[in-house]
Amino acid sequence: MKAAILSVENGDPLAALRGFLRRLLETRMVGMILVPKALPSGAGFVQTLIRDPAMLDDVHPVAPTMPVQSARILSGLTVGDPGERIGAVLKPCELRAAVELTKFLQVKLDHLVTIGVDCPGTYEVEDYARVAGEKGAGDSLWEGMVRGVKTGRLDGQEEEGIALRLACRICENPVPVNADITFGFFGHDPSREIEVIVGERVVGEFEERGIIGLSSEESSERGQVISQLKEERIRKRDEVFGRFRQQTTDLQALMSTFSTCVRCHNCMVACPICYCKECVFRTPTFEHQSNQFVRWADRKGGIQMPTDTLIFHLTRLAHMATSCIGCGLCDSACPSGLPVMTLFRTVAQGVQSLFDYLPGRDPEETPPVATFREDELQVETGAKD
Ligand code: SF4
Ligand code: SF4
Ligand code: SF4
């Protein structure tokens, strides 16, 4: 791993980042780049696959919204051979989701150069559209984020009437893990400089193409700010999880919390980890006959409709709690405002620590759902035999 400082001119970090991405295309380090691009209205950003360097003019590698999880896009882009390498600009949770999906053969890293960004957090798409599109405050939100990354104080946008998504306020992994290239903002003043860290997989090629002069040092300020930020986020995360545990002490309380679930499956569609092409919840197993509902109502005296909401969430939890990367897009997608991310992350914290597993940390690490240990049940239950 080697690092460099990218100088920022005229106090414009986006211009420096766009210039760097342009160089990756011009030197053929990558054939195309997947990166968030500003909407002409200024009200948001969409991931865009760019070949023409001229189209990089209004990209925003640190876009403050995440309308879709890029790991989902990378699945479609890389599962076949795209014919050339794609540079993918990814937030840390997107990178971890993509790495996790490689273990289930849904993403192929060989076709990618991953470009991770230190992540100040993201707003809900509709919140950002309201504040940036209607009030024209997009630039001041961005300037607030630029100021915040130097010290790691990132939540103070209240004066604009907007807050980071809950998933981001409690995200203890806001830094890319094992990216080929990392744009490091934490601990730096991005109006003057950005740290670029280049991983082992591409460092030789990077130097051959002369993209930027590298040294072997990473800055210690970045490490300190990251540690403080993680500590603060973990404190908030534990408060949120603690409240949720108190609120859902038994199955009845969980059902009550999720009683307004309309079983629209939006949370499943938005989730990068829920990748099955054939989902059991979209099979005849869950297309009940009319008289089945009547029998249930007869037996119980009455049933809440739609049915099967609890089994939907519990099945999804059983399938993917070990791989949940905490992006919170399930929350963002829920029309009923239900705490889906909090449910998944609260359960995931327990099972992931049980298996000492951080999803997306290392492509070589085997996911717990793909392994079996004879003593597993003893660990879980505390049983002796
Ligand atoms: S969950 Fe973490 S990595 Fe993902 S957008 Fe939010 S702060 Fe960034
Ligand atoms: S369950 Fe929610 S928080 Fe977890 S990976 Fe899926 S969308 Fe992200
Ligand atoms: S998005 Fe919300 S309402 Fe729809 S299935 Fe998921 S939890 Fe239920």
Coordinates of C-alpha atoms and ligand atoms in Angstrom, one line a residue:
M1 CA 0.0 0.0 0.0
K2 CA 1.3 3.4 -0.9
A3 CA -0.1 7.0 -0.5
A4 CA 0.1 10.4 -2.0
I5 CA -1.3 13.9 -1.4
L6 CA -3.4 15.2 -4.2
S7 CA -3.2 19.0 -4.2
V8 CA -6.4 20.9 -4.5
E9 CA -6.4 24.2 -6.4
N10 CA -8.8 27.1 -5.9
G11 CA -10.4 25.4 -2.8
D12 CA -12.3 23.0 -5.2
P13 CA -11.9 19.4 -4.1
L14 CA -14.4 18.2 -6.7
A15 CA -12.3 19.6 -9.6
A16 CA -9.2 17.8 -8.2
L17 CA -11.2 14.5 -7.9
R18 CA -12.6 14.9 -11.4
G19 CA -9.1 15.5 -12.8
F20 CA -7.8 12.4 -11.1
L21 CA -10.6 10.3 -12.5
R22 CA -10.0 11.8 -15.9
R23 CA -6.4 10.6 -15.7
L24 CA -7.5 7.1 -14.9
L25 CA -9.5 7.1 -18.1
E26 CA -6.9 8.8 -20.2
T27 CA -4.1 6.5 -19.1
R28 CA -6.4 3.5 -19.8
M29 CA -6.0 2.4 -16.2
V30 CA -9.7 1.7 -16.6
G31 CA -12.0 1.8 -19.7
M32 CA -15.0 3.3 -17.9
I33 CA -15.9 4.7 -14.6
L34 CA -19.1 4.2 -12.5
V35 CA -19.5 7.4 -10.4
P36 CA -22.4 9.5 -9.1
K37 CA -23.2 12.4 -11.4
A38 CA -25.3 15.5 -10.6
L39 CA -28.8 15.8 -12.0
P40 CA -29.2 18.8 -14.2
S41 CA -31.8 20.2 -11.7
G42 CA -29.2 20.1 -8.9
A43 CA -31.7 18.1 -6.8
G44 CA -29.6 14.9 -6.6
F45 CA -27.2 12.4 -8.1
V46 CA -27.4 9.2 -10.0
Q47 CA -24.7 6.6 -10.6
T48 CA -23.5 6.9 -14.2
L49 CA -21.2 4.7 -16.3
I50 CA -18.8 7.0 -18.1
R51 CA -16.4 6.4 -20.9
D52 CA -16.0 9.9 -22.3
P53 CA -13.7 12.0 -20.0
A54 CA -15.7 15.1 -21.0
M55 CA -18.7 13.6 -19.1
L56 CA -16.8 13.7 -15.8
D57 CA -17.4 17.5 -15.5
D58 CA -20.3 17.3 -13.1
V59 CA -19.6 14.0 -11.3
H60 CA -19.6 14.0 -7.5
P61 CA -17.5 11.1 -6.1
V62 CA -18.6 11.9 -2.6
A63 CA -22.3 12.5 -3.5
P64 CA -24.4 13.2 -0.4
T65 CA -27.2 10.8 -1.5
M66 CA -27.2 7.1 -2.3
P67 CA -30.4 6.4 -4.3
V68 CA -29.3 2.9 -5.2
Q69 CA -26.6 0.6 -3.8
S70 CA -23.8 0.4 -6.4
A71 CA -23.1 -3.2 -5.4
R72 CA -26.4 -4.1 -7.1
I73 CA -25.2 -2.2 -10.3
L74 CA -21.8 -3.9 -10.2
S75 CA -23.5 -7.3 -10.1
G76 CA -25.1 -6.7 -13.5
L77 CA -21.9 -5.0 -14.9
T78 CA -19.4 -7.7 -13.9
V79 CA -21.1 -11.0 -13.6
G80 CA -20.5 -11.4 -17.4
D81 CA -17.2 -10.1 -18.9
P82 CA -17.6 -6.3 -19.6
G83 CA -14.6 -6.6 -22.0
E84 CA -12.6 -4.0 -20.1
R85 CA -11.9 -2.9 -16.5
I86 CA -14.4 -0.6 -14.8
G87 CA -13.4 1.9 -12.2
A88 CA -16.1 1.9 -9.6
V89 CA -16.4 4.9 -7.2
L90 CA -17.9 3.4 -4.0
K91 CA -18.9 4.5 -0.6
P92 CA -17.5 2.1 2.1
C93 CA -20.8 0.3 2.5
E94 CA -21.1 -0.1 -1.2
L95 CA -17.6 -1.5 -1.4
R96 CA -18.3 -4.0 1.4
A97 CA -21.5 -5.1 -0.2
A98 CA -19.7 -5.6 -3.5
V99 CA -16.9 -7.7 -1.8
E100 CA -19.6 -9.7 0.0
L101 CA -21.4 -10.4 -3.2
T102 CA -18.1 -11.8 -4.8
K103 CA -18.4 -14.6 -2.2
F104 CA -21.8 -15.5 -3.7
L105 CA -20.5 -15.2 -7.3
Q106 CA -22.6 -12.1 -7.9
V107 CA -19.7 -9.6 -8.5
K108 CA -16.3 -10.3 -10.1
L109 CA -13.6 -8.1 -8.7
D110 CA -11.2 -9.0 -11.6
H111 CA -13.3 -6.7 -13.8
L112 CA -13.1 -3.8 -11.4
V113 CA -10.7 -1.2 -10.0
T114 CA -12.5 -0.2 -6.8
I115 CA -12.2 3.4 -5.8
G116 CA -13.4 3.9 -2.2
V117 CA -14.2 7.3 -0.6
D118 CA -14.0 8.3 3.0
C119 CA -17.8 8.8 3.6
P120 CA -19.1 11.8 5.5
G121 CA -22.6 10.3 5.2
T122 CA -25.7 10.6 3.0
Y123 CA -29.1 12.3 3.2
E124 CA -32.4 10.8 2.2
V125 CA -32.9 11.4 -1.5
E126 CA -36.2 13.4 -1.0
D127 CA -34.7 15.4 1.9
Y128 CA -31.7 16.4 -0.3
A129 CA -34.0 17.2 -3.2
R130 CA -36.1 19.5 -1.0
V131 CA -33.2 21.3 0.5
A132 CA -30.8 21.5 -2.5
G133 CA -33.4 21.6 -5.3
E134 CA -36.0 23.9 -3.7
K135 CA -34.0 26.0 -1.3
G136 CA -30.8 26.0 -3.4
A137 CA -28.7 24.9 -0.4
G138 CA -26.8 22.0 -2.0
D139 CA -23.5 24.0 -2.1
S140 CA -23.7 24.9 1.6
L141 CA -24.5 21.3 2.6
W142 CA -21.4 20.2 0.6
E143 CA -19.3 23.0 2.2
G144 CA -20.4 21.8 5.6
M145 CA -19.3 18.3 4.8
V146 CA -16.0 19.5 3.6
R147 CA -15.4 21.4 6.9
G148 CA -16.7 18.4 8.9
V149 CA -14.3 15.8 7.5
K150 CA -11.2 17.6 8.9
T151 CA -12.4 17.0 12.5
G152 CA -14.9 14.2 12.0
R153 CA -17.9 16.4 13.2
L154 CA -20.4 15.6 10.5
D155 CA -23.9 15.8 11.9
G156 CA -24.4 19.5 12.2
Q157 CA -26.6 20.5 9.2
E158 CA -29.6 21.3 11.3
E159 CA -29.6 24.9 10.3
E160 CA -30.5 23.7 6.8
G161 CA -33.4 21.6 8.2
I162 CA -31.8 18.3 7.2
A163 CA -30.1 15.4 9.0
L164 CA -28.0 12.5 7.8
R165 CA -29.8 9.2 7.4
L166 CA -30.0 7.2 10.6
A167 CA -27.8 4.5 9.0
C168 CA -25.1 7.0 8.5
R169 CA -25.4 8.6 11.9
I170 CA -24.6 5.2 13.4
C171 CA -22.2 4.0 10.8
E172 CA -19.0 2.8 12.4
N173 CA -17.4 1.8 9.1
P174 CA -17.2 5.1 7.2
V175 CA -13.8 4.2 5.7
P176 CA -13.2 2.0 2.7
V177 CA -11.6 -1.4 3.5
N178 CA -9.2 -2.9 1.0
A179 CA -10.1 -0.6 -1.9
D180 CA -7.7 -0.5 -4.8
I181 CA -7.7 3.3 -4.6
T182 CA -9.0 5.3 -1.6
F183 CA -9.8 9.0 -1.5
G184 CA -9.0 9.9 2.1
F185 CA -10.7 13.1 3.4
F186 CA -10.8 12.5 7.1
G187 CA -8.2 14.5 9.0
H188 CA -7.5 16.6 5.9
D189 CA -8.8 20.0 4.8
P190 CA -10.2 18.9 1.4
S191 CA -10.2 22.5 0.2
R192 CA -6.4 22.2 0.2
E193 CA -5.5 18.5 -0.1
I194 CA -6.9 14.9 -0.5
E195 CA -5.0 11.8 0.5
V196 CA -4.9 9.1 -2.2
I197 CA -4.1 5.6 -1.0
V198 CA -3.3 2.9 -3.5
G199 CA -3.6 -0.8 -2.6
E200 CA -1.3 -3.7 -3.5
R201 CA -3.4 -5.1 -6.3
V202 CA -2.9 -2.0 -8.5
V203 CA 0.1 -0.1 -7.1
G204 CA 2.6 -1.4 -9.7
E205 CA 0.4 -0.6 -12.6
F206 CA -0.4 2.8 -11.0
E207 CA 3.3 3.7 -10.8
E208 CA 4.0 2.4 -14.4
R209 CA 1.3 4.7 -15.8
G210 CA 2.6 7.6 -13.7
I211 CA -0.8 8.6 -12.4
I212 CA 0.5 10.3 -9.3
G213 CA 3.8 10.2 -7.4
L214 CA 3.5 7.8 -4.4
S215 CA 5.3 7.5 -1.1
S216 CA 4.9 4.8 1.5
E217 CA 3.4 6.9 4.2
E218 CA -0.2 7.3 5.2
S219 CA -1.1 10.3 7.3
S220 CA -1.5 9.9 11.0
E221 CA -4.1 12.7 11.3
R222 CA -6.5 10.7 9.2
G223 CA -6.1 7.7 11.5
Q224 CA -6.8 9.8 14.6
V225 CA -10.0 11.4 13.2
I226 CA -11.3 8.0 12.0
S227 CA -10.8 6.5 15.5
Q228 CA -12.7 9.4 17.2
L229 CA -15.5 9.2 14.6
K230 CA -15.8 5.5 15.0
E231 CA -16.0 5.8 18.8
E232 CA -18.7 8.4 18.5
R233 CA -20.7 6.4 16.0
I234 CA -20.5 3.2 18.1
R235 CA -21.8 5.1 21.1
K236 CA -24.8 6.3 19.0
R237 CA -25.3 2.9 17.4
D238 CA -25.4 1.2 20.8
E239 CA -28.0 3.7 22.0
V240 CA -30.2 3.0 19.0
F241 CA -29.8 -0.8 19.3
G242 CA -30.5 -0.6 23.1
R243 CA -33.8 1.3 22.6
F244 CA -34.8 -1.2 19.8
R245 CA -34.1 -4.2 22.1
Q246 CA -36.2 -2.6 24.8
Q247 CA -39.0 -2.0 22.4
T248 CA -39.0 -5.6 20.9
T249 CA -38.5 -7.9 23.9
D250 CA -40.7 -10.7 22.5
L251 CA -42.4 -11.8 19.2
Q252 CA -45.6 -9.9 20.0
A253 CA -43.7 -6.7 20.5
L254 CA -41.8 -7.2 17.2
M255 CA -45.1 -7.9 15.4
S256 CA -46.5 -4.7 16.9
T257 CA -43.5 -2.7 15.8
F258 CA -43.8 -4.0 12.2
S259 CA -47.7 -4.0 12.2
T260 CA -47.9 -1.4 9.4
C261 CA -45.7 -3.4 7.1
V262 CA -47.6 -3.7 3.8
R263 CA -45.2 -6.5 2.5
C264 CA -44.3 -4.5 -0.5
H265 CA -40.9 -6.1 -0.6
N266 CA -39.2 -2.7 -1.2
C267 CA -36.7 -3.3 1.6
M268 CA -35.7 -6.6 -0.1
V269 CA -35.4 -5.0 -3.5
A270 CA -33.2 -2.1 -2.2
C271 CA -31.0 -4.5 -0.2
P272 CA -27.7 -5.3 -2.0
I273 CA -27.3 -8.5 -0.1
C274 CA -30.7 -10.0 -1.0
Y275 CA -29.6 -11.1 -4.4
C276 CA -31.6 -14.4 -5.0
K277 CA -33.1 -14.4 -8.5
E278 CA -35.9 -16.7 -7.4
C279 CA -37.3 -15.5 -4.0
V280 CA -39.5 -17.8 -2.1
F281 CA -41.8 -14.9 -1.3
R282 CA -42.5 -14.5 -5.0
T283 CA -43.6 -18.1 -5.5
P284 CA -47.0 -19.8 -5.2
T285 CA -46.0 -20.8 -1.6
F286 CA -47.1 -17.3 -0.6
E287 CA -50.0 -16.9 -3.0
H288 CA -52.7 -18.3 -0.6
Q289 CA -56.1 -19.4 -1.8
S290 CA -59.1 -17.3 -0.6
N291 CA -60.4 -20.1 1.7
Q292 CA -57.0 -20.3 3.4
F293 CA -57.4 -16.8 4.7
V294 CA -60.9 -17.7 5.9
R295 CA -59.7 -20.8 7.7
W296 CA -57.0 -18.8 9.5
A297 CA -59.5 -16.1 10.5
D298 CA -61.8 -18.9 11.8
R299 CA -59.1 -20.5 13.8
K300 CA -57.7 -17.4 15.4
G301 CA -60.9 -15.3 15.5
G302 CA -59.3 -12.8 13.1
I303 CA -56.0 -12.2 11.2
Q304 CA -54.1 -9.1 10.4
M305 CA -53.8 -8.4 6.6
P306 CA -51.6 -8.6 4.7
T307 CA -50.4 -11.9 6.2
D308 CA -46.9 -13.3 6.3
T309 CA -45.2 -10.0 7.2
L310 CA -43.4 -11.4 10.2
I311 CA -42.2 -14.6 8.4
F312 CA -41.0 -12.4 5.6
H313 CA -38.7 -10.4 7.9
L314 CA -37.6 -13.4 9.9
T315 CA -36.7 -15.4 6.8
R316 CA -34.7 -12.5 5.3
L317 CA -32.9 -12.2 8.7
A318 CA -32.1 -15.9 8.7
H319 CA -30.8 -15.7 5.1
M320 CA -28.6 -12.6 5.4
A321 CA -28.1 -11.2 8.8
T322 CA -24.4 -12.4 8.7
S323 CA -23.9 -10.4 5.5
C324 CA -25.8 -7.2 6.3
I325 CA -23.4 -4.3 5.8
G326 CA -25.6 -1.7 7.4
C327 CA -26.2 0.6 4.4
G328 CA -29.8 1.4 5.6
L329 CA -31.3 1.5 2.1
C330 CA -34.0 -0.8 3.4
D331 CA -35.1 2.0 5.7
S332 CA -35.0 4.5 2.9
A333 CA -37.1 2.2 0.7
C334 CA -39.9 1.5 3.3
P335 CA -43.1 3.4 2.5
S336 CA -44.3 2.8 6.1
G337 CA -41.2 4.3 7.8
L338 CA -40.4 1.0 9.6
P339 CA -37.1 0.5 11.4
V340 CA -35.9 -2.3 9.0
M341 CA -32.2 -1.3 9.2
T342 CA -32.3 -1.2 13.0
L343 CA -33.9 -4.7 13.1
F344 CA -31.3 -6.1 10.7
R345 CA -28.4 -4.3 12.2
T346 CA -29.4 -5.2 15.8
V347 CA -29.6 -8.9 14.9
A348 CA -26.6 -8.7 12.6
Q349 CA -24.4 -7.3 15.4
G350 CA -25.1 -10.4 17.5
V351 CA -24.6 -13.0 14.8
Q352 CA -21.6 -11.3 13.1
S353 CA -19.8 -11.0 16.4
L354 CA -20.7 -14.6 17.2
F355 CA -18.8 -15.7 14.0
D356 CA -16.2 -12.9 14.3
Y357 CA -17.2 -11.9 10.9
L358 CA -17.4 -8.4 9.3
P359 CA -19.1 -8.7 5.9
G360 CA -17.1 -7.3 3.0
R361 CA -13.9 -7.0 5.1
D362 CA -11.9 -9.5 3.0
P363 CA -12.8 -11.3 -0.2
E364 CA -11.0 -14.4 1.0
E365 CA -13.1 -14.7 4.2
T366 CA -15.7 -17.4 4.0
P367 CA -19.2 -16.2 4.9
P368 CA -20.8 -18.1 7.9
V369 CA -23.8 -19.2 5.8
A370 CA -21.4 -21.1 3.5
T371 CA -19.6 -23.0 6.3
F372 CA -20.6 -25.5 9.0
R373 CA -18.8 -26.3 12.2
E374 CA -19.9 -29.2 14.4
D375 CA -19.6 -27.0 17.6
E376 CA -21.6 -24.2 16.1
L377 CA -24.8 -25.0 18.0
Q378 CA -23.0 -25.3 21.3
V379 CA -21.5 -21.9 20.8
E380 CA -24.9 -20.5 20.1
T381 CA -26.9 -22.2 22.8
G382 CA -24.3 -22.7 25.4
A383 CA -25.2 -26.4 25.5
K384 CA -22.4 -28.8 26.7
D385 CA -23.3 -31.8 24.6
Ligands
SF4_1 S1 -23.8 3.7 5.8 FE1 -21.8 4.5 6.2 S2 -20.6 4.1 4.3 FE2 -22.8 3.9 3.8 S3 -23.4 6.0 3.1 FE3 -23.8 5.9 5.3 S4 -21.9 6.7 6.3 FE4 -21.5 6.2 4.2
SF4_2 S1 -30.7 -5.3 5.4 FE1 -30.8 -3.1 5.1 S2 -29.0 -2.3 6.1 FE2 -28.6 -4.5 5.8 S3 -27.5 -4.6 3.8 FE3 -29.8 -4.9 3.4 S4 -30.5 -2.8 2.9 FE4 -28.5 -2.6 3.9
SF4_3 S1 -40.4 -1.9 2.8 FE1 -41.5 -1.6 4.7 S2 -43.6 -2.1 4.3 FE2 -42.4 -2.9 2.5 S3 -42.0 -5.0 3.1 FE3 -40.3 -3.9 3.8 S4 -40.8 -3.4 6.0 FE4 -42.7 -4.0 5.0

